[in-house]
Amino acid sequence: MGAPQFKDKDFAVEIIKSTHEHWRALVQKKTNNEGIECKNISCCKSPLKCSVDEARDVVQSAPAFGSPHPVSLEVDKWHFV
C-alpha cells in the first residue's frame, strides 16, 4: 500500500490531451453525448454552435433553483488509517 505512485509531467500532459480529445469529440458531435447538452456559443467548428439569443433562451427556460437536498453527516466523518 503506502503513498500513491508519483506521476510525472508526461503523465499529466497525456491526461490533459486525452481529456481535450474527448471534449472535442463531444462538441463536434462525433461521439454519443449520453444526454449531455452540448450547445455552445464559442466553439466555431462545432455543429452544435448556437446564437447568443438561443443560449440565453435555454438558460432562461431552465427551472428555478430549488432547496438543496440534505447532506448526510457521514460526509464530515474522518477516518485515519
PDB file of N, CA and C in Angstrom:
ATOM      1  N   MET A   1       0.836  -1.176   0.000  1.00  0.00           N
ATOM      2  CA  MET A   1       0.000   0.000   0.000  1.00  0.00           C
ATOM      3  C   MET A   1       0.881   1.239   0.000  1.00  0.00           C
ATOM      4  N   GLY A   2       0.857   2.027   1.029  1.00  0.00           N
ATOM      5  CA  GLY A   2       1.711   3.204   1.112  1.00  0.00           C
ATOM      6  C   GLY A   2       1.174   4.369   0.309  1.00  0.00           C
ATOM      7  N   ALA A   3       2.067   5.292   0.027  1.00  0.00           N
ATOM      8  CA  ALA A   3       1.701   6.502  -0.707  1.00  0.00           C
ATOM      9  C   ALA A   3       1.418   6.168  -2.170  1.00  0.00           C
ATOM     10  N   PRO A   4       0.578   6.980  -2.819  1.00  0.00           N
ATOM     11  CA  PRO A   4       0.326   6.747  -4.241  1.00  0.00           C
ATOM     12  C   PRO A   4       1.603   6.927  -5.049  1.00  0.00           C
ATOM     13  N   GLN A   5       1.670   6.217  -6.172  1.00  0.00           N
ATOM     14  CA  GLN A   5       2.846   6.302  -7.033  1.00  0.00           C
ATOM     15  C   GLN A   5       2.955   7.706  -7.635  1.00  0.00           C
ATOM     16  N   PHE A   6       4.171   8.238  -7.688  1.00  0.00           N
ATOM     17  CA  PHE A   6       4.437   9.550  -8.267  1.00  0.00           C
ATOM     18  C   PHE A   6       4.117   9.536  -9.757  1.00  0.00           C
ATOM     19  N   LYS A   7       3.470  10.575 -10.242  1.00  0.00           N
ATOM     20  CA  LYS A   7       3.177  10.728 -11.668  1.00  0.00           C
ATOM     21  C   LYS A   7       3.914  11.966 -12.159  1.00  0.00           C
ATOM     22  N   ASP A   8       4.596  11.834 -13.289  1.00  0.00           N
ATOM     23  CA  ASP A   8       5.414  12.933 -13.796  1.00  0.00           C
ATOM     24  C   ASP A   8       4.639  13.839 -14.766  1.00  0.00           C
ATOM     25  N   LYS A   9       5.354  14.825 -15.303  1.00  0.00           N
ATOM     26  CA  LYS A   9       4.763  15.804 -16.214  1.00  0.00           C
ATOM     27  C   LYS A   9       4.171  15.129 -17.443  1.00  0.00           C
ATOM     28  N   ASP A  10       4.880  14.158 -18.007  1.00  0.00           N
ATOM     29  CA  ASP A  10       4.394  13.486 -19.211  1.00  0.00           C
ATOM     30  C   ASP A  10       3.047  12.815 -18.968  1.00  0.00           C
ATOM     31  N   PHE A  11       2.888  12.212 -17.804  1.00  0.00           N
ATOM     32  CA  PHE A  11       1.619  11.582 -17.445  1.00  0.00           C
ATOM     33  C   PHE A  11       0.513  12.636 -17.415  1.00  0.00           C
ATOM     34  N   ALA A  12       0.775  13.770 -16.767  1.00  0.00           N
ATOM     35  CA  ALA A  12      -0.220  14.842 -16.662  1.00  0.00           C
ATOM     36  C   ALA A  12      -0.588  15.392 -18.039  1.00  0.00           C
ATOM     37  N   VAL A  13       0.408  15.591 -18.891  1.00  0.00           N
ATOM     38  CA  VAL A  13       0.157  16.113 -20.237  1.00  0.00           C
ATOM     39  C   VAL A  13      -0.711  15.139 -21.033  1.00  0.00           C
ATOM     40  N   GLU A  14      -0.457  13.848 -20.914  1.00  0.00           N
ATOM     41  CA  GLU A  14      -1.266  12.847 -21.616  1.00  0.00           C
ATOM     42  C   GLU A  14      -2.712  12.858 -21.130  1.00  0.00           C
ATOM     43  N   ILE A  15      -2.914  13.024 -19.838  1.00  0.00           N
ATOM     44  CA  ILE A  15      -4.276  13.102 -19.296  1.00  0.00           C
ATOM     45  C   ILE A  15      -4.989  14.334 -19.861  1.00  0.00           C
ATOM     46  N   ILE A  16      -4.296  15.459 -19.910  1.00  0.00           N
ATOM     47  CA  ILE A  16      -4.882  16.693 -20.443  1.00  0.00           C
ATOM     48  C   ILE A  16      -5.222  16.524 -21.920  1.00  0.00           C
ATOM     49  N   LYS A  17      -4.311  15.947 -22.703  1.00  0.00           N
ATOM     50  CA  LYS A  17      -4.565  15.723 -24.132  1.00  0.00           C
ATOM     51  C   LYS A  17      -5.762  14.803 -24.337  1.00  0.00           C
ATOM     52  N   SER A  18      -5.812  13.739 -23.577  1.00  0.00           N
ATOM     53  CA  SER A  18      -6.910  12.781 -23.698  1.00  0.00           C
ATOM     54  C   SER A  18      -8.245  13.437 -23.362  1.00  0.00           C
ATOM     55  N   THR A  19      -8.269  14.201 -22.287  1.00  0.00           N
ATOM     56  CA  THR A  19      -9.491  14.896 -21.885  1.00  0.00           C
ATOM     57  C   THR A  19      -9.924  15.877 -22.968  1.00  0.00           C
ATOM     58  N   HIS A  20      -8.968  16.596 -23.538  1.00  0.00           N
ATOM     59  CA  HIS A  20      -9.276  17.556 -24.597  1.00  0.00           C
ATOM     60  C   HIS A  20      -9.864  16.855 -25.821  1.00  0.00           C
ATOM     61  N   GLU A  21      -9.295  15.721 -26.206  1.00  0.00           N
ATOM     62  CA  GLU A  21      -9.803  14.991 -27.365  1.00  0.00           C
ATOM     63  C   GLU A  21     -11.227  14.485 -27.119  1.00  0.00           C
ATOM     64  N   HIS A  22     -11.507  14.026 -25.912  1.00  0.00           N
ATOM     65  CA  HIS A  22     -12.867  13.589 -25.590  1.00  0.00           C
ATOM     66  C   HIS A  22     -13.834  14.771 -25.639  1.00  0.00           C
ATOM     67  N   TRP A  23     -13.411  15.916 -25.109  1.00  0.00           N
ATOM     68  CA  TRP A  23     -14.239  17.122 -25.139  1.00  0.00           C
ATOM     69  C   TRP A  23     -14.484  17.555 -26.585  1.00  0.00           C
ATOM     70  N   ARG A  24     -13.429  17.549 -27.395  1.00  0.00           N
ATOM     71  CA  ARG A  24     -13.550  17.965 -28.801  1.00  0.00           C
ATOM     72  C   ARG A  24     -14.539  17.060 -29.542  1.00  0.00           C
ATOM     73  N   ALA A  25     -14.438  15.752 -29.337  1.00  0.00           N
ATOM     74  CA  ALA A  25     -15.369  14.816 -29.980  1.00  0.00           C
ATOM     75  C   ALA A  25     -16.804  15.102 -29.544  1.00  0.00           C
ATOM     76  N   LEU A  26     -16.979  15.472 -28.297  1.00  0.00           N
ATOM     77  CA  LEU A  26     -18.313  15.760 -27.768  1.00  0.00           C
ATOM     78  C   LEU A  26     -18.917  16.995 -28.429  1.00  0.00           C
ATOM     79  N   VAL A  27     -18.176  18.096 -28.506  1.00  0.00           N
ATOM     80  CA  VAL A  27     -18.726  19.335 -29.068  1.00  0.00           C
ATOM     81  C   VAL A  27     -18.760  19.319 -30.592  1.00  0.00           C
ATOM     82  N   GLN A  28     -18.048  18.376 -31.221  1.00  0.00           N
ATOM     83  CA  GLN A  28     -18.112  18.249 -32.677  1.00  0.00           C
ATOM     84  C   GLN A  28     -19.095  17.158 -33.098  1.00  0.00           C
ATOM     85  N   LYS A  29     -19.824  16.631 -32.120  1.00  0.00           N
ATOM     86  CA  LYS A  29     -20.879  15.636 -32.353  1.00  0.00           C
ATOM     87  C   LYS A  29     -20.327  14.364 -32.998  1.00  0.00           C
ATOM     88  N   LYS A  30     -19.128  13.940 -32.586  1.00  0.00           N
ATOM     89  CA  LYS A  30     -18.503  12.734 -33.118  1.00  0.00           C
ATOM     90  C   LYS A  30     -18.594  11.569 -32.142  1.00  0.00           C
ATOM     91  N   THR A  31     -19.303  11.770 -31.056  1.00  0.00           N
ATOM     92  CA  THR A  31     -19.469  10.725 -30.054  1.00  0.00           C
ATOM     93  C   THR A  31     -20.855  10.860 -29.439  1.00  0.00           C
ATOM     94  N   ASN A  32     -21.319   9.817 -28.788  1.00  0.00           N
ATOM     95  CA  ASN A  32     -22.625   9.837 -28.137  1.00  0.00           C
ATOM     96  C   ASN A  32     -22.567  10.775 -26.933  1.00  0.00           C
ATOM     97  N   ASN A  33     -23.467  11.746 -26.902  1.00  0.00           N
ATOM     98  CA  ASN A  33     -23.449  12.720 -25.798  1.00  0.00           C
ATOM     99  C   ASN A  33     -24.146  12.199 -24.551  1.00  0.00           C
ATOM    100  N   GLU A  34     -24.813  11.055 -24.641  1.00  0.00           N
ATOM    101  CA  GLU A  34     -25.470  10.419 -23.495  1.00  0.00           C
ATOM    102  C   GLU A  34     -26.300  11.404 -22.666  1.00  0.00           C
ATOM    103  N   GLY A  35     -27.019  12.297 -23.359  1.00  0.00           N
ATOM    104  CA  GLY A  35     -27.916  13.221 -22.674  1.00  0.00           C
ATOM    105  C   GLY A  35     -27.294  14.537 -22.249  1.00  0.00           C
ATOM    106  N   ILE A  36     -26.007  14.730 -22.493  1.00  0.00           N
ATOM    107  CA  ILE A  36     -25.347  15.994 -22.138  1.00  0.00           C
ATOM    108  C   ILE A  36     -25.694  17.031 -23.200  1.00  0.00           C
ATOM    109  N   GLU A  37     -26.177  18.191 -22.788  1.00  0.00           N
ATOM    110  CA  GLU A  37     -26.493  19.271 -23.718  1.00  0.00           C
ATOM    111  C   GLU A  37     -25.191  19.939 -24.131  1.00  0.00           C
ATOM    112  N   CYS A  38     -24.899  19.941 -25.416  1.00  0.00           N
ATOM    113  CA  CYS A  38     -23.601  20.436 -25.896  1.00  0.00           C
ATOM    114  C   CYS A  38     -23.697  21.719 -26.708  1.00  0.00           C
ATOM    115  N   LYS A  39     -24.861  22.374 -26.704  1.00  0.00           N
ATOM    116  CA  LYS A  39     -24.963  23.653 -27.407  1.00  0.00           C
ATOM    117  C   LYS A  39     -23.946  24.610 -26.812  1.00  0.00           C
ATOM    118  N   ASN A  40     -23.385  25.454 -27.668  1.00  0.00           N
ATOM    119  CA  ASN A  40     -22.370  26.399 -27.202  1.00  0.00           C
ATOM    120  C   ASN A  40     -22.376  27.617 -28.096  1.00  0.00           C
ATOM    121  N   ILE A  41     -21.736  28.672 -27.639  1.00  0.00           N
ATOM    122  CA  ILE A  41     -21.666  29.902 -28.435  1.00  0.00           C
ATOM    123  C   ILE A  41     -20.248  30.231 -28.877  1.00  0.00           C
ATOM    124  N   SER A  42     -19.268  29.407 -28.484  1.00  0.00           N
ATOM    125  CA  SER A  42     -17.886  29.804 -28.746  1.00  0.00           C
ATOM    126  C   SER A  42     -17.039  28.793 -29.509  1.00  0.00           C
ATOM    127  N   CYS A  43     -17.512  27.593 -29.736  1.00  0.00           N
ATOM    128  CA  CYS A  43     -16.721  26.588 -30.464  1.00  0.00           C
ATOM    129  C   CYS A  43     -17.063  26.690 -31.942  1.00  0.00           C
ATOM    130  N   CYS A  44     -16.263  27.458 -32.685  1.00  0.00           N
ATOM    131  CA  CYS A  44     -16.617  27.808 -34.060  1.00  0.00           C
ATOM    132  C   CYS A  44     -16.731  26.604 -34.989  1.00  0.00           C
ATOM    133  N   LYS A  45     -16.033  25.504 -34.727  1.00  0.00           N
ATOM    134  CA  LYS A  45     -16.105  24.331 -35.599  1.00  0.00           C
ATOM    135  C   LYS A  45     -17.145  23.324 -35.124  1.00  0.00           C
ATOM    136  N   SER A  46     -17.943  23.697 -34.156  1.00  0.00           N
ATOM    137  CA  SER A  46     -18.938  22.786 -33.600  1.00  0.00           C
ATOM    138  C   SER A  46     -20.258  22.899 -34.357  1.00  0.00           C
ATOM    139  N   PRO A  47     -20.817  21.757 -34.791  1.00  0.00           N
ATOM    140  CA  PRO A  47     -22.141  21.809 -35.413  1.00  0.00           C
ATOM    141  C   PRO A  47     -23.227  22.150 -34.390  1.00  0.00           C
ATOM    142  N   LEU A  48     -22.865  22.187 -33.136  1.00  0.00           N
ATOM    143  CA  LEU A  48     -23.814  22.485 -32.062  1.00  0.00           C
ATOM    144  C   LEU A  48     -23.766  23.953 -31.638  1.00  0.00           C
ATOM    145  N   LYS A  49     -22.992  24.761 -32.366  1.00  0.00           N
ATOM    146  CA  LYS A  49     -22.886  26.181 -32.033  1.00  0.00           C
ATOM    147  C   LYS A  49     -24.239  26.850 -32.258  1.00  0.00           C
ATOM    148  N   CYS A  50     -24.617  27.722 -31.337  1.00  0.00           N
ATOM    149  CA  CYS A  50     -25.889  28.433 -31.444  1.00  0.00           C
ATOM    150  C   CYS A  50     -25.651  29.918 -31.193  1.00  0.00           C
ATOM    151  N   SER A  51     -26.685  30.694 -31.425  1.00  0.00           N
ATOM    152  CA  SER A  51     -26.573  32.138 -31.217  1.00  0.00           C
ATOM    153  C   SER A  51     -26.624  32.460 -29.726  1.00  0.00           C
ATOM    154  N   VAL A  52     -26.182  33.654 -29.402  1.00  0.00           N
ATOM    155  CA  VAL A  52     -26.237  34.114 -28.015  1.00  0.00           C
ATOM    156  C   VAL A  52     -27.690  34.160 -27.548  1.00  0.00           C
ATOM    157  N   ASP A  53     -28.589  34.602 -28.423  1.00  0.00           N
ATOM    158  CA  ASP A  53     -30.011  34.669 -28.053  1.00  0.00           C
ATOM    159  C   ASP A  53     -30.580  33.281 -27.766  1.00  0.00           C
ATOM    160  N   GLU A  54     -30.219  32.300 -28.592  1.00  0.00           N
ATOM    161  CA  GLU A  54     -30.695  30.933 -28.356  1.00  0.00           C
ATOM    162  C   GLU A  54     -30.148  30.393 -27.033  1.00  0.00           C
ATOM    163  N   ALA A  55     -28.883  30.669 -26.749  1.00  0.00           N
ATOM    164  CA  ALA A  55     -28.288  30.222 -25.483  1.00  0.00           C
ATOM    165  C   ALA A  55     -28.992  30.885 -24.305  1.00  0.00           C
ATOM    166  N   ARG A  56     -29.287  32.162 -24.429  1.00  0.00           N
ATOM    167  CA  ARG A  56     -29.992  32.884 -23.364  1.00  0.00           C
ATOM    168  C   ARG A  56     -31.369  32.264 -23.126  1.00  0.00           C
ATOM    169  N   ASP A  57     -32.065  31.901 -24.215  1.00  0.00           N
ATOM    170  CA  ASP A  57     -33.385  31.272 -24.084  1.00  0.00           C
ATOM    171  C   ASP A  57     -33.295  29.942 -23.344  1.00  0.00           C
ATOM    172  N   VAL A  58     -32.252  29.167 -23.626  1.00  0.00           N
ATOM    173  CA  VAL A  58     -32.068  27.881 -22.945  1.00  0.00           C
ATOM    174  C   VAL A  58     -31.886  28.106 -21.447  1.00  0.00           C
ATOM    175  N   VAL A  59     -31.038  29.063 -21.093  1.00  0.00           N
ATOM    176  CA  VAL A  59     -30.774  29.344 -19.677  1.00  0.00           C
ATOM    177  C   VAL A  59     -32.037  29.859 -18.992  1.00  0.00           C
ATOM    178  N   GLN A  60     -32.738  30.767 -19.639  1.00  0.00           N
ATOM    179  CA  GLN A  60     -33.934  31.350 -19.023  1.00  0.00           C
ATOM    180  C   GLN A  60     -35.092  30.365 -18.920  1.00  0.00           C
ATOM    181  N   SER A  61     -35.104  29.326 -19.761  1.00  0.00           N
ATOM    182  CA  SER A  61     -36.189  28.346 -19.699  1.00  0.00           C
ATOM    183  C   SER A  61     -35.926  27.245 -18.676  1.00  0.00           C
ATOM    184  N   ALA A  62     -34.744  27.236 -18.097  1.00  0.00           N
ATOM    185  CA  ALA A  62     -34.417  26.226 -17.078  1.00  0.00           C
ATOM    186  C   ALA A  62     -35.244  26.484 -15.824  1.00  0.00           C
ATOM    187  N   PRO A  63     -35.586  25.422 -15.108  1.00  0.00           N
ATOM    188  CA  PRO A  63     -36.361  25.621 -13.873  1.00  0.00           C
ATOM    189  C   PRO A  63     -35.560  26.415 -12.839  1.00  0.00           C
ATOM    190  N   ALA A  64     -36.289  27.099 -11.980  1.00  0.00           N
ATOM    191  CA  ALA A  64     -35.641  27.885 -10.917  1.00  0.00           C
ATOM    192  C   ALA A  64     -34.930  26.948  -9.947  1.00  0.00           C
ATOM    193  N   PHE A  65     -33.911  27.467  -9.296  1.00  0.00           N
ATOM    194  CA  PHE A  65     -33.210  26.684  -8.280  1.00  0.00           C
ATOM    195  C   PHE A  65     -34.176  26.339  -7.162  1.00  0.00           C
ATOM    196  N   GLY A  66     -34.059  25.145  -6.672  1.00  0.00           N
ATOM    197  CA  GLY A  66     -34.883  24.725  -5.549  1.00  0.00           C
ATOM    198  C   GLY A  66     -34.049  24.684  -4.288  1.00  0.00           C
ATOM    199  N   SER A  67     -34.632  24.153  -3.252  1.00  0.00           N
ATOM    200  CA  SER A  67     -33.906  23.997  -1.992  1.00  0.00           C
ATOM    201  C   SER A  67     -32.892  22.864  -2.136  1.00  0.00           C
ATOM    202  N   PRO A  68     -31.739  22.992  -1.505  1.00  0.00           N
ATOM    203  CA  PRO A  68     -30.746  21.915  -1.608  1.00  0.00           C
ATOM    204  C   PRO A  68     -31.218  20.671  -0.868  1.00  0.00           C
ATOM    205  N   HIS A  69     -30.763  19.529  -1.337  1.00  0.00           N
ATOM    206  CA  HIS A  69     -31.065  18.275  -0.649  1.00  0.00           C
ATOM    207  C   HIS A  69     -30.228  18.212   0.624  1.00  0.00           C
ATOM    208  N   PRO A  70     -30.733  17.571   1.653  1.00  0.00           N
ATOM    209  CA  PRO A  70     -29.937  17.445   2.885  1.00  0.00           C
ATOM    210  C   PRO A  70     -28.683  16.606   2.627  1.00  0.00           C
ATOM    211  N   VAL A  71     -27.618  16.946   3.311  1.00  0.00           N
ATOM    212  CA  VAL A  71     -26.353  16.225   3.184  1.00  0.00           C
ATOM    213  C   VAL A  71     -26.131  15.423   4.458  1.00  0.00           C
ATOM    214  N   SER A  72     -25.822  14.157   4.289  1.00  0.00           N
ATOM    215  CA  SER A  72     -25.596  13.276   5.433  1.00  0.00           C
ATOM    216  C   SER A  72     -24.395  13.753   6.247  1.00  0.00           C
ATOM    217  N   LEU A  73     -24.480  13.608   7.554  1.00  0.00           N
ATOM    218  CA  LEU A  73     -23.361  13.965   8.430  1.00  0.00           C
ATOM    219  C   LEU A  73     -22.163  13.046   8.206  1.00  0.00           C
ATOM    220  N   GLU A  74     -22.376  11.926   7.533  1.00  0.00           N
ATOM    221  CA  GLU A  74     -21.285  10.995   7.229  1.00  0.00           C
ATOM    222  C   GLU A  74     -20.185  11.664   6.405  1.00  0.00           C
ATOM    223  N   VAL A  75     -20.520  12.682   5.627  1.00  0.00           N
ATOM    224  CA  VAL A  75     -19.514  13.321   4.782  1.00  0.00           C
ATOM    225  C   VAL A  75     -18.458  14.047   5.606  1.00  0.00           C
ATOM    226  N   ASP A  76     -18.772  14.371   6.851  1.00  0.00           N
ATOM    227  CA  ASP A  76     -17.824  15.069   7.715  1.00  0.00           C
ATOM    228  C   ASP A  76     -17.035  14.120   8.615  1.00  0.00           C
ATOM    229  N   LYS A  77     -17.256  12.835   8.463  1.00  0.00           N
ATOM    230  CA  LYS A  77     -16.588  11.852   9.309  1.00  0.00           C
ATOM    231  C   LYS A  77     -15.179  11.587   8.780  1.00  0.00           C
ATOM    232  N   TRP A  78     -14.200  11.652   9.648  1.00  0.00           N
ATOM    233  CA  TRP A  78     -12.804  11.430   9.277  1.00  0.00           C
ATOM    234  C   TRP A  78     -12.395  10.017   9.661  1.00  0.00           C
ATOM    235  N   HIS A  79     -11.569   9.429   8.824  1.00  0.00           N
ATOM    236  CA  HIS A  79     -11.029   8.098   9.108  1.00  0.00           C
ATOM    237  C   HIS A  79      -9.509   8.174   9.003  1.00  0.00           C
ATOM    238  N   PHE A  80      -8.827   7.628   9.953  1.00  0.00           N
ATOM    239  CA  PHE A  80      -7.366   7.597   9.929  1.00  0.00           C
ATOM    240  C   PHE A  80      -6.925   6.148   9.798  1.00  0.00           C
ATOM    241  N   VAL A  81      -6.075   5.905   8.835  1.00  0.00           N
ATOM    242  CA  VAL A  81      -5.606   4.537   8.602  1.00  0.00           C
ATOM    243  C   VAL A  81      -4.145   4.438   8.983  1.00  0.00           C
TER     244      VAL A  81
END
